[in-house]
Amino acid sequence: MTVDTHCPYCSLQCGMTLAPAAGGGAPDVLERTAFDVNRGALCGKGRTAPAVLDSAARLTRPLVRDDPAAPLRPATWPDALDRVAAGLALARDGHGADAVGVFGGGGLTNEKAYALGKFARVVLGTSQIDYNGRFCMSSAAAAGTRAFGLDRGLPFPLADIPRTGCVVLVGANPAETMPPALRYFTELRRSGGTLIVVDPRRTRTAEQADLHLAPRPGTDLALALGLLHLVIAEGRTDDAYIAARTTGWPAARAAAMAHWPELVERITGVPVPQMREAVALFCDPEAAMVLTARGPEQHAKGTDTVGAWIDLCLATGRPGRPYSGYGCLTGQGNGQGGREHGQKADQLPGYRLLTDPAARAHVAAVWGVDPGTLPGPGRSAYELLDALGAPGPDGVRALLLMGSNPVVSAPRAAHVEQRLRSLDFLAVADVVLSETAALADVVLPVAQWAEETGTLTNLEGRVLLRRRAVDPPPGVRGDLDVLRGLAERLAPARAPGFPVAAEEVFAELRRASAGGKADYSGITYARIEAEDGVFWPCPEGGEPVPRMFLDRFATPDGRARFAGVQHRPAAEETDAEYPVWLTTGRVLAQYQSGAQTRRVGELTAAAPGPYVQLHPELAARVGAAEGDPLAVVSRRGRAVAPARITAAIRADTVFMPFHWPGAGRVNTVTNPALDPVSRMPEFKVCAVRVEPAGE
């Protein structure tokens, strides 16, 4: 029997159909043309996704470590769960509830993210919970909330992109990160629209643009202000829209006027004529969009940078109009839903704030607890990882981790690895023995995408149903089953509040989100199946909202707010010792930390390992030839990978993908400097030197 479901990887959540393989084994992937996000198209990762369902590629038995020096060995589920419960309880009882941490992931279903947040706060009583989505979309979420009153990655469907007049794509490379989405930009150009790509590299996406702007890493904020300056100087602002639908324009105008084009050219390296061309392309059509991704977001000023691009949209009257506005291209599979329902340090389900008494009262009533027992906001992701095993009363002594691999994905990764090793107790629930799971005291083998049912929310805010198509291997349990088993051991009276059936969890999530910004109360599994996805907000008895802000913004007065921000340098500038910029990103054949995709033969053959992309001028200066091992060295560490020489990158910049552990782990080098609002680390820029690696 065939089953319609969704890809396990990026935030497109492409539709696919799984069919039993003729010879048995992993199911075959068939096109699902009726799902209108990808219309049947799949990238290599989606086509090969069933390979990771093979039990030979993954964990199928719990593993335990009898003492810190002992290797992991197989164990029974009761023994493993007993050990996890004992490890968490020992830290909590000996050092307080906040000595226990919980770390989640942007790939967890909505049901899992909801249950994990509830488990942390109701069973463990800890405030110390966050997730790896803090590394991916949090700056855009903060900027969108500040400007519009709420954050839904794209406030319009992807299908609107070909119907606009111009798209400015800032720090995004969908040709490699989400290939089926590229057709929307191709259709845009075929219909007469234009595409502007802002990226320090000439990526596969930039090669298809009408205009490519290549700023120095860390200067996107200045570029946005320079473009807004030209919009004002050329009389292209929409004054009626500004007056009717916004606040804060005088400060934003003053900030832009302080960034005249010649100054911005000196800061960014983007020539003034290119800036003028960009303004004309963006302002001439009736409708236009700015879409950002990790490029401008993963900075210690990422919230302000996204805010400056939103200001450009607001000044030209784009948001809240058909086929126009600002949007964020969310990265992880459930990066949107994962930040809406409680696994983030400062949030409760429905995108409610933990500091809001009314929100606490509502959610506590659904959970059947006293609002006063709910802990307050905890540490953000990197701050939580940095506190692991730290001495003193504020240290986190035990950690439960689900769906993340920070040994590879966290900034200053060697330090994070050391912090994980210093814990009194580490439990990891995962599909494979990731680099982080290999450090654990207990490893719990859990089911994955095609082996379980659950909902995810794609980058458009469309809630989807990923259906179970195959049985998990013997010995594997679901994450919801794990949380139920731990609740039975740690707080038996609370255990009935942790059902194992995903639809039952979703029914409670609907009640908890009711009336919140991310209101799912009108969404049911039956409705998702009938409509092939339902956009939120969708209150009980109401209709979904595919296009937001057409009448008013989600602020108290209904007006959007200009950010009015100033450019400032990166947290770490280049100097004589570290004269080159490093930026990081993804490649087509791998995904995130690579824990799953590196186990797929076809993908590993296409992208077998890390590399250092550098310009021929820089290669000549350091004496590197194609394929030579190069060391990229920062104040935090050293990564080594072969040289890949190309004119498609700035001469003052090197690029490394972040999917690999070991000597080529680029996150050994990256800077954990945090954005003051979003608490996102500055992955996208740091100062390095490049030198031959030697023998």
PDB file of C-alpha atoms in Angstrom, residues 160-336:
ATOM      1  CA  ASP A 160       3.195  34.048  -4.641  1.00  0.00           C
ATOM      2  CA  ILE A 161       6.881  34.368  -5.605  1.00  0.00           C
ATOM      3  CA  PRO A 162       6.385  34.044  -9.383  1.00  0.00           C
ATOM      4  CA  ARG A 163       3.603  36.632  -9.196  1.00  0.00           C
ATOM      5  CA  THR A 164       5.736  39.416  -7.724  1.00  0.00           C
ATOM      6  CA  GLY A 165       7.878  41.844  -9.687  1.00  0.00           C
ATOM      7  CA  CYS A 166      11.221  41.494  -7.913  1.00  0.00           C
ATOM      8  CA  VAL A 167      12.726  39.304  -5.217  1.00  0.00           C
ATOM      9  CA  VAL A 168      15.776  40.303  -3.194  1.00  0.00           C
ATOM     10  CA  LEU A 169      17.221  37.061  -1.864  1.00  0.00           C
ATOM     11  CA  VAL A 170      19.607  37.847   0.997  1.00  0.00           C
ATOM     12  CA  GLY A 171      22.055  35.183   2.162  1.00  0.00           C
ATOM     13  CA  ALA A 172      20.105  32.271   0.704  1.00  0.00           C
ATOM     14  CA  ASN A 173      21.186  29.574  -1.724  1.00  0.00           C
ATOM     15  CA  PRO A 174      18.059  27.505  -2.442  1.00  0.00           C
ATOM     16  CA  ALA A 175      19.698  25.891  -5.477  1.00  0.00           C
ATOM     17  CA  GLU A 176      21.680  23.842  -2.956  1.00  0.00           C
ATOM     18  CA  THR A 177      19.722  24.040   0.299  1.00  0.00           C
ATOM     19  CA  MET A 178      16.182  23.442  -1.037  1.00  0.00           C
ATOM     20  CA  PRO A 179      16.419  22.739  -4.786  1.00  0.00           C
ATOM     21  CA  PRO A 180      12.711  22.133  -5.460  1.00  0.00           C
ATOM     22  CA  ALA A 181      12.066  25.738  -4.385  1.00  0.00           C
ATOM     23  CA  LEU A 182      14.306  27.090  -7.126  1.00  0.00           C
ATOM     24  CA  ARG A 183      11.513  26.645  -9.658  1.00  0.00           C
ATOM     25  CA  TYR A 184       9.626  29.516  -8.019  1.00  0.00           C
ATOM     26  CA  PHE A 185      12.492  31.893  -8.782  1.00  0.00           C
ATOM     27  CA  THR A 186      12.869  30.487 -12.294  1.00  0.00           C
ATOM     28  CA  GLU A 187       9.147  31.046 -12.873  1.00  0.00           C
ATOM     29  CA  LEU A 188       9.497  34.575 -11.479  1.00  0.00           C
ATOM     30  CA  ARG A 189      12.067  35.443 -14.135  1.00  0.00           C
ATOM     31  CA  ARG A 190      10.118  33.714 -16.899  1.00  0.00           C
ATOM     32  CA  SER A 191       7.088  35.835 -16.028  1.00  0.00           C
ATOM     33  CA  GLY A 192       9.117  39.044 -16.339  1.00  0.00           C
ATOM     34  CA  GLY A 193      10.187  39.518 -12.736  1.00  0.00           C
ATOM     35  CA  THR A 194      13.750  39.990 -11.562  1.00  0.00           C
ATOM     36  CA  LEU A 195      15.932  38.260  -8.985  1.00  0.00           C
ATOM     37  CA  ILE A 196      18.613  39.993  -6.911  1.00  0.00           C
ATOM     38  CA  VAL A 197      20.910  37.754  -4.868  1.00  0.00           C
ATOM     39  CA  VAL A 198      22.994  39.126  -1.986  1.00  0.00           C
ATOM     40  CA  ASP A 199      25.826  36.742  -1.114  1.00  0.00           C
ATOM     41  CA  PRO A 200      29.624  37.023  -0.737  1.00  0.00           C
ATOM     42  CA  ARG A 201      29.873  33.954  -2.993  1.00  0.00           C
ATOM     43  CA  ARG A 202      28.652  33.466  -6.539  1.00  0.00           C
ATOM     44  CA  THR A 203      26.551  30.443  -5.619  1.00  0.00           C
ATOM     45  CA  ARG A 204      24.457  28.320  -7.942  1.00  0.00           C
ATOM     46  CA  THR A 205      21.547  30.565  -7.015  1.00  0.00           C
ATOM     47  CA  ALA A 206      23.517  33.766  -7.664  1.00  0.00           C
ATOM     48  CA  GLU A 207      24.430  32.471 -11.121  1.00  0.00           C
ATOM     49  CA  GLN A 208      20.729  32.626 -12.017  1.00  0.00           C
ATOM     50  CA  ALA A 209      20.179  36.152 -10.718  1.00  0.00           C
ATOM     51  CA  ASP A 210      19.645  39.301 -12.752  1.00  0.00           C
ATOM     52  CA  LEU A 211      21.918  41.071 -10.282  1.00  0.00           C
ATOM     53  CA  HIS A 212      24.398  39.627  -7.784  1.00  0.00           C
ATOM     54  CA  LEU A 213      25.614  41.844  -4.929  1.00  0.00           C
ATOM     55  CA  ALA A 214      28.667  40.388  -3.124  1.00  0.00           C
ATOM     56  CA  PRO A 215      29.187  42.253   0.169  1.00  0.00           C
ATOM     57  CA  ARG A 216      31.929  41.507   2.642  1.00  0.00           C
ATOM     58  CA  PRO A 217      30.700  39.038   5.268  1.00  0.00           C
ATOM     59  CA  GLY A 218      29.081  40.832   8.178  1.00  0.00           C
ATOM     60  CA  THR A 219      28.041  43.950   6.240  1.00  0.00           C
ATOM     61  CA  ASP A 220      24.490  43.088   5.096  1.00  0.00           C
ATOM     62  CA  LEU A 221      23.116  45.616   7.589  1.00  0.00           C
ATOM     63  CA  ALA A 222      25.075  48.452   6.024  1.00  0.00           C
ATOM     64  CA  LEU A 223      23.981  47.362   2.549  1.00  0.00           C
ATOM     65  CA  ALA A 224      20.297  47.428   3.516  1.00  0.00           C
ATOM     66  CA  LEU A 225      20.738  50.921   4.968  1.00  0.00           C
ATOM     67  CA  GLY A 226      22.554  52.086   1.844  1.00  0.00           C
ATOM     68  CA  LEU A 227      19.728  50.849  -0.367  1.00  0.00           C
ATOM     69  CA  LEU A 228      17.166  52.574   1.851  1.00  0.00           C
ATOM     70  CA  HIS A 229      19.217  55.780   1.635  1.00  0.00           C
ATOM     71  CA  LEU A 230      18.947  55.648  -2.162  1.00  0.00           C
ATOM     72  CA  VAL A 231      15.210  54.913  -1.977  1.00  0.00           C
ATOM     73  CA  ILE A 232      14.758  58.077   0.091  1.00  0.00           C
ATOM     74  CA  ALA A 233      17.105  60.203  -2.022  1.00  0.00           C
ATOM     75  CA  GLU A 234      15.388  59.150  -5.243  1.00  0.00           C
ATOM     76  CA  GLY A 235      11.905  59.848  -3.865  1.00  0.00           C
ATOM     77  CA  ARG A 236      10.802  56.214  -4.024  1.00  0.00           C
ATOM     78  CA  THR A 237       9.267  55.912  -0.537  1.00  0.00           C
ATOM     79  CA  ASP A 238       5.546  55.132  -0.253  1.00  0.00           C
ATOM     80  CA  ASP A 239       4.603  58.016   2.018  1.00  0.00           C
ATOM     81  CA  ALA A 240       0.885  57.193   2.165  1.00  0.00           C
ATOM     82  CA  TYR A 241       1.616  53.622   3.269  1.00  0.00           C
ATOM     83  CA  ILE A 242       4.164  54.817   5.837  1.00  0.00           C
ATOM     84  CA  ALA A 243       1.632  57.201   7.332  1.00  0.00           C
ATOM     85  CA  ALA A 244      -1.254  54.728   7.352  1.00  0.00           C
ATOM     86  CA  ARG A 245       0.386  51.446   8.329  1.00  0.00           C
ATOM     87  CA  THR A 246       3.656  52.044  10.204  1.00  0.00           C
ATOM     88  CA  THR A 247       5.322  53.731  13.162  1.00  0.00           C
ATOM     89  CA  GLY A 248       8.951  54.694  13.790  1.00  0.00           C
ATOM     90  CA  TRP A 249       9.752  56.113  10.361  1.00  0.00           C
ATOM     91  CA  PRO A 250      11.712  59.205  11.508  1.00  0.00           C
ATOM     92  CA  ALA A 251      14.345  57.093  13.293  1.00  0.00           C
ATOM     93  CA  ALA A 252      14.620  54.669  10.379  1.00  0.00           C
ATOM     94  CA  ARG A 253      14.934  57.546   7.928  1.00  0.00           C
ATOM     95  CA  ALA A 254      17.676  59.166  10.004  1.00  0.00           C
ATOM     96  CA  ALA A 255      19.587  55.874  10.238  1.00  0.00           C
ATOM     97  CA  ALA A 256      19.435  55.399   6.480  1.00  0.00           C
ATOM     98  CA  MET A 257      20.488  58.969   5.713  1.00  0.00           C
ATOM     99  CA  ALA A 258      23.608  58.445   7.856  1.00  0.00           C
ATOM    100  CA  HIS A 259      24.650  55.631   5.476  1.00  0.00           C
ATOM    101  CA  TRP A 260      25.268  57.397   2.180  1.00  0.00           C
ATOM    102  CA  PRO A 261      26.154  55.228  -0.829  1.00  0.00           C
ATOM    103  CA  GLU A 262      29.879  55.953  -0.957  1.00  0.00           C
ATOM    104  CA  LEU A 263      30.252  55.118   2.741  1.00  0.00           C
ATOM    105  CA  VAL A 264      28.319  51.889   2.244  1.00  0.00           C
ATOM    106  CA  GLU A 265      30.519  50.975  -0.703  1.00  0.00           C
ATOM    107  CA  ARG A 266      33.589  51.346   1.507  1.00  0.00           C
ATOM    108  CA  ILE A 267      32.005  49.174   4.217  1.00  0.00           C
ATOM    109  CA  THR A 268      30.528  46.459   1.990  1.00  0.00           C
ATOM    110  CA  GLY A 269      32.612  46.487  -1.172  1.00  0.00           C
ATOM    111  CA  VAL A 270      29.412  46.702  -3.266  1.00  0.00           C
ATOM    112  CA  PRO A 271      29.802  49.404  -5.948  1.00  0.00           C
ATOM    113  CA  VAL A 272      27.372  52.323  -5.853  1.00  0.00           C
ATOM    114  CA  PRO A 273      26.144  51.686  -9.448  1.00  0.00           C
ATOM    115  CA  GLN A 274      25.111  48.171  -8.407  1.00  0.00           C
ATOM    116  CA  MET A 275      23.221  49.592  -5.425  1.00  0.00           C
ATOM    117  CA  ARG A 276      21.396  52.027  -7.696  1.00  0.00           C
ATOM    118  CA  GLU A 277      20.513  49.202 -10.079  1.00  0.00           C
ATOM    119  CA  ALA A 278      19.168  47.141  -7.181  1.00  0.00           C
ATOM    120  CA  VAL A 279      16.945  50.008  -6.024  1.00  0.00           C
ATOM    121  CA  ALA A 280      15.515  50.437  -9.510  1.00  0.00           C
ATOM    122  CA  LEU A 281      14.804  46.733  -9.902  1.00  0.00           C
ATOM    123  CA  PHE A 282      13.170  46.585  -6.474  1.00  0.00           C
ATOM    124  CA  CYS A 283      11.134  49.788  -6.641  1.00  0.00           C
ATOM    125  CA  ASP A 284       9.945  49.890 -10.250  1.00  0.00           C
ATOM    126  CA  PRO A 285       7.406  47.026 -10.090  1.00  0.00           C
ATOM    127  CA  GLU A 286       4.162  47.321  -8.162  1.00  0.00           C
ATOM    128  CA  ALA A 287       4.981  44.288  -6.022  1.00  0.00           C
ATOM    129  CA  ALA A 288       8.318  43.097  -4.602  1.00  0.00           C
ATOM    130  CA  MET A 289       9.710  40.900  -1.830  1.00  0.00           C
ATOM    131  CA  VAL A 290      12.770  40.567   0.375  1.00  0.00           C
ATOM    132  CA  LEU A 291      13.548  37.032   1.541  1.00  0.00           C
ATOM    133  CA  THR A 292      16.322  36.344   4.040  1.00  0.00           C
ATOM    134  CA  ALA A 293      18.029  33.161   5.188  1.00  0.00           C
ATOM    135  CA  ARG A 294      20.967  32.334   7.404  1.00  0.00           C
ATOM    136  CA  GLY A 295      23.349  34.701   5.585  1.00  0.00           C
ATOM    137  CA  PRO A 296      22.163  37.910   7.300  1.00  0.00           C
ATOM    138  CA  GLU A 297      20.692  36.153  10.341  1.00  0.00           C
ATOM    139  CA  GLN A 298      23.570  34.176  11.894  1.00  0.00           C
ATOM    140  CA  HIS A 299      25.319  37.248  13.294  1.00  0.00           C
ATOM    141  CA  ALA A 300      25.732  38.993  16.605  1.00  0.00           C
ATOM    142  CA  LYS A 301      23.638  41.739  14.981  1.00  0.00           C
ATOM    143  CA  GLY A 302      21.336  39.405  13.044  1.00  0.00           C
ATOM    144  CA  THR A 303      18.084  40.785  14.471  1.00  0.00           C
ATOM    145  CA  ASP A 304      19.017  44.334  13.506  1.00  0.00           C
ATOM    146  CA  THR A 305      20.254  43.210  10.099  1.00  0.00           C
ATOM    147  CA  VAL A 306      16.948  41.537   9.281  1.00  0.00           C
ATOM    148  CA  GLY A 307      15.219  44.589  10.740  1.00  0.00           C
ATOM    149  CA  ALA A 308      17.037  46.829   8.265  1.00  0.00           C
ATOM    150  CA  TRP A 309      15.858  44.710   5.329  1.00  0.00           C
ATOM    151  CA  ILE A 310      12.319  44.854   6.733  1.00  0.00           C
ATOM    152  CA  ASP A 311      12.675  48.658   6.937  1.00  0.00           C
ATOM    153  CA  LEU A 312      13.476  48.684   3.215  1.00  0.00           C
ATOM    154  CA  CYS A 313      10.255  46.765   2.602  1.00  0.00           C
ATOM    155  CA  LEU A 314       8.186  49.021   4.833  1.00  0.00           C
ATOM    156  CA  ALA A 315       9.533  52.248   3.332  1.00  0.00           C
ATOM    157  CA  THR A 316       8.461  51.063  -0.112  1.00  0.00           C
ATOM    158  CA  GLY A 317       5.034  49.869   1.035  1.00  0.00           C
ATOM    159  CA  ARG A 318       5.542  46.140   0.485  1.00  0.00           C
ATOM    160  CA  PRO A 319       4.405  44.170   3.589  1.00  0.00           C
ATOM    161  CA  GLY A 320       0.695  43.427   3.888  1.00  0.00           C
ATOM    162  CA  ARG A 321       0.054  43.862   0.177  1.00  0.00           C
ATOM    163  CA  PRO A 322      -0.627  41.097  -2.357  1.00  0.00           C
ATOM    164  CA  TYR A 323       2.477  39.327  -3.685  1.00  0.00           C
ATOM    165  CA  SER A 324       4.743  41.600  -1.666  1.00  0.00           C
ATOM    166  CA  GLY A 325       6.519  41.823   1.643  1.00  0.00           C
ATOM    167  CA  TYR A 326       9.229  40.290   3.785  1.00  0.00           C
ATOM    168  CA  GLY A 327       9.742  36.595   4.494  1.00  0.00           C
ATOM    169  CA  CYS A 328      12.288  34.223   6.028  1.00  0.00           C
ATOM    170  CA  LEU A 329      13.300  30.985   4.322  1.00  0.00           C
ATOM    171  CA  THR A 330      13.266  28.708   7.358  1.00  0.00           C
ATOM    172  CA  GLY A 331      15.955  26.014   7.328  1.00  0.00           C
ATOM    173  CA  GLN A 332      15.184  22.902   9.392  1.00  0.00           C
ATOM    174  CA  GLY A 333      12.313  20.575   8.616  1.00  0.00           C
ATOM    175  CA  ASN A 334      10.182  21.818  11.507  1.00  0.00           C
ATOM    176  CA  GLY A 335      12.108  24.976  12.220  1.00  0.00           C
ATOM    177  CA  GLN A 336       8.835  26.927  12.198  1.00  0.00           C
TER     178      GLN A 336
END
